[in-house]
Amino acid sequence: MRTPPSALMMLALSAKRKNGRKKSKRRNTKDSSGFFESDKLVISFKINYNIFLVKTIKKAFCVSLHVKS
Protein backbone atom coordinates (compact mmCIF):
# COMPACT_ATOMS: atom_id res chain seq x y z
CA MET A 1 0.00 0.00 0.00
CA ARG A 2 2.35 2.71 -1.24
CA THR A 3 0.25 5.81 -1.83
CA PRO A 4 1.83 9.27 -2.00
CA PRO A 5 1.36 11.30 1.20
CA SER A 6 -0.54 14.04 -0.67
CA ALA A 7 -3.18 11.54 -1.77
CA LEU A 8 -3.50 10.24 1.80
CA MET A 9 -3.91 13.81 3.06
CA MET A 10 -6.63 14.54 0.50
CA LEU A 11 -8.53 11.37 1.48
CA ALA A 12 -8.26 12.21 5.18
CA LEU A 13 -9.34 15.81 4.59
CA SER A 14 -12.38 14.89 2.50
CA ALA A 15 -13.47 12.23 5.00
CA LYS A 16 -13.13 14.61 7.96
CA ARG A 17 -14.94 17.41 6.11
CA LYS A 18 -17.89 15.16 5.25
CA ASN A 19 -18.19 13.94 8.86
CA GLY A 20 -17.90 17.48 10.19
CA ARG A 21 -20.62 18.79 7.89
CA LYS A 22 -23.05 16.03 8.79
CA LYS A 23 -22.49 16.49 12.52
CA SER A 24 -22.75 20.29 12.43
CA LYS A 25 -26.00 20.14 10.43
CA ARG A 26 -27.55 17.75 12.96
CA ARG A 27 -26.31 19.88 15.83
CA ASN A 28 -27.61 23.14 14.36
CA THR A 29 -31.17 21.79 14.20
CA LYS A 30 -31.05 21.09 17.97
CA ASP A 31 -28.85 23.89 19.33
CA SER A 32 -26.22 26.43 18.26
CA SER A 33 -23.15 24.48 19.47
CA GLY A 34 -22.45 23.09 15.97
CA PHE A 35 -19.28 25.12 15.41
CA PHE A 36 -17.46 23.46 18.34
CA GLU A 37 -17.56 20.16 16.46
CA SER A 38 -15.58 21.56 13.52
CA ASP A 39 -12.95 23.05 15.87
CA LYS A 40 -12.47 19.64 17.52
CA LEU A 41 -12.09 18.04 14.08
CA VAL A 42 -9.49 20.59 13.02
CA ILE A 43 -7.48 20.10 16.23
CA SER A 44 -7.61 16.29 16.01
CA PHE A 45 -6.64 16.47 12.34
CA LYS A 46 -3.64 18.68 13.15
CA ILE A 47 -2.48 16.24 15.83
CA ASN A 48 -2.93 13.25 13.49
CA TYR A 49 -1.06 15.08 10.73
CA ASN A 50 1.85 15.85 13.08
CA ILE A 51 2.06 12.16 14.08
CA PHE A 52 1.91 11.20 10.39
CA LEU A 53 4.75 13.63 9.57
CA VAL A 54 6.94 12.33 12.40
CA LYS A 55 6.40 8.73 11.28
CA THR A 56 7.26 9.48 7.64
CA ILE A 57 10.36 11.48 8.67
CA LYS A 58 11.51 8.57 10.86
CA LYS A 59 10.96 6.13 7.98
CA ALA A 60 12.89 8.34 5.56
CA PHE A 61 15.71 8.73 8.10
CA CYS A 62 15.96 4.95 8.62
CA VAL A 63 16.00 4.36 4.85
CA SER A 64 18.78 6.92 4.36
CA LEU A 65 20.79 5.27 7.15
CA HIS A 66 20.41 1.87 5.49
CA VAL A 67 21.49 3.28 2.14
CA LYS A 68 24.60 4.91 3.64
CA SER A 69 25.82 1.81 5.51
Coordinates of C-alpha atoms in Angstrom, one line a residue:
M1 CA 0.0 0.0 0.0
R2 CA 2.4 2.7 -1.2
T3 CA 0.3 5.8 -1.8
P4 CA 1.8 9.3 -2.0
P5 CA 1.4 11.3 1.2
S6 CA -0.5 14.0 -0.7
A7 CA -3.2 11.5 -1.8
L8 CA -3.5 10.2 1.8
M9 CA -3.9 13.8 3.1
M10 CA -6.6 14.5 0.5
L11 CA -8.5 11.4 1.5
A12 CA -8.3 12.2 5.2
L13 CA -9.3 15.8 4.6
S14 CA -12.4 14.9 2.5
A15 CA -13.5 12.2 5.0
K16 CA -13.1 14.6 8.0
R17 CA -14.9 17.4 6.1
K18 CA -17.9 15.2 5.3
N19 CA -18.2 13.9 8.9
G20 CA -17.9 17.5 10.2
R21 CA -20.6 18.8 7.9
K22 CA -23.1 16.0 8.8
K23 CA -22.5 16.5 12.5
S24 CA -22.7 20.3 12.4
K25 CA -26.0 20.1 10.4
R26 CA -27.6 17.8 13.0
R27 CA -26.3 19.9 15.8
N28 CA -27.6 23.1 14.4
T29 CA -31.2 21.8 14.2
K30 CA -31.1 21.1 18.0
D31 CA -28.8 23.9 19.3
S32 CA -26.2 26.4 18.3
S33 CA -23.1 24.5 19.5
G34 CA -22.5 23.1 16.0
F35 CA -19.3 25.1 15.4
F36 CA -17.5 23.5 18.3
E37 CA -17.6 20.2 16.5
S38 CA -15.6 21.6 13.5
D39 CA -13.0 23.0 15.9
K40 CA -12.5 19.6 17.5
L41 CA -12.1 18.0 14.1
V42 CA -9.5 20.6 13.0
I43 CA -7.5 20.1 16.2
S44 CA -7.6 16.3 16.0
F45 CA -6.6 16.5 12.3
K46 CA -3.6 18.7 13.2
I47 CA -2.5 16.2 15.8
N48 CA -2.9 13.3 13.5
Y49 CA -1.1 15.1 10.7
N50 CA 1.9 15.8 13.1
I51 CA 2.1 12.2 14.1
F52 CA 1.9 11.2 10.4
L53 CA 4.7 13.6 9.6
V54 CA 6.9 12.3 12.4
K55 CA 6.4 8.7 11.3
T56 CA 7.3 9.5 7.6
I57 CA 10.4 11.5 8.7
K58 CA 11.5 8.6 10.9
K59 CA 11.0 6.1 8.0
A60 CA 12.9 8.3 5.6
F61 CA 15.7 8.7 8.1
C62 CA 16.0 4.9 8.6
V63 CA 16.0 4.4 4.8
S64 CA 18.8 6.9 4.4
L65 CA 20.8 5.3 7.1
H66 CA 20.4 1.9 5.5
V67 CA 21.5 3.3 2.1
K68 CA 24.6 4.9 3.6
S69 CA 25.8 1.8 5.5

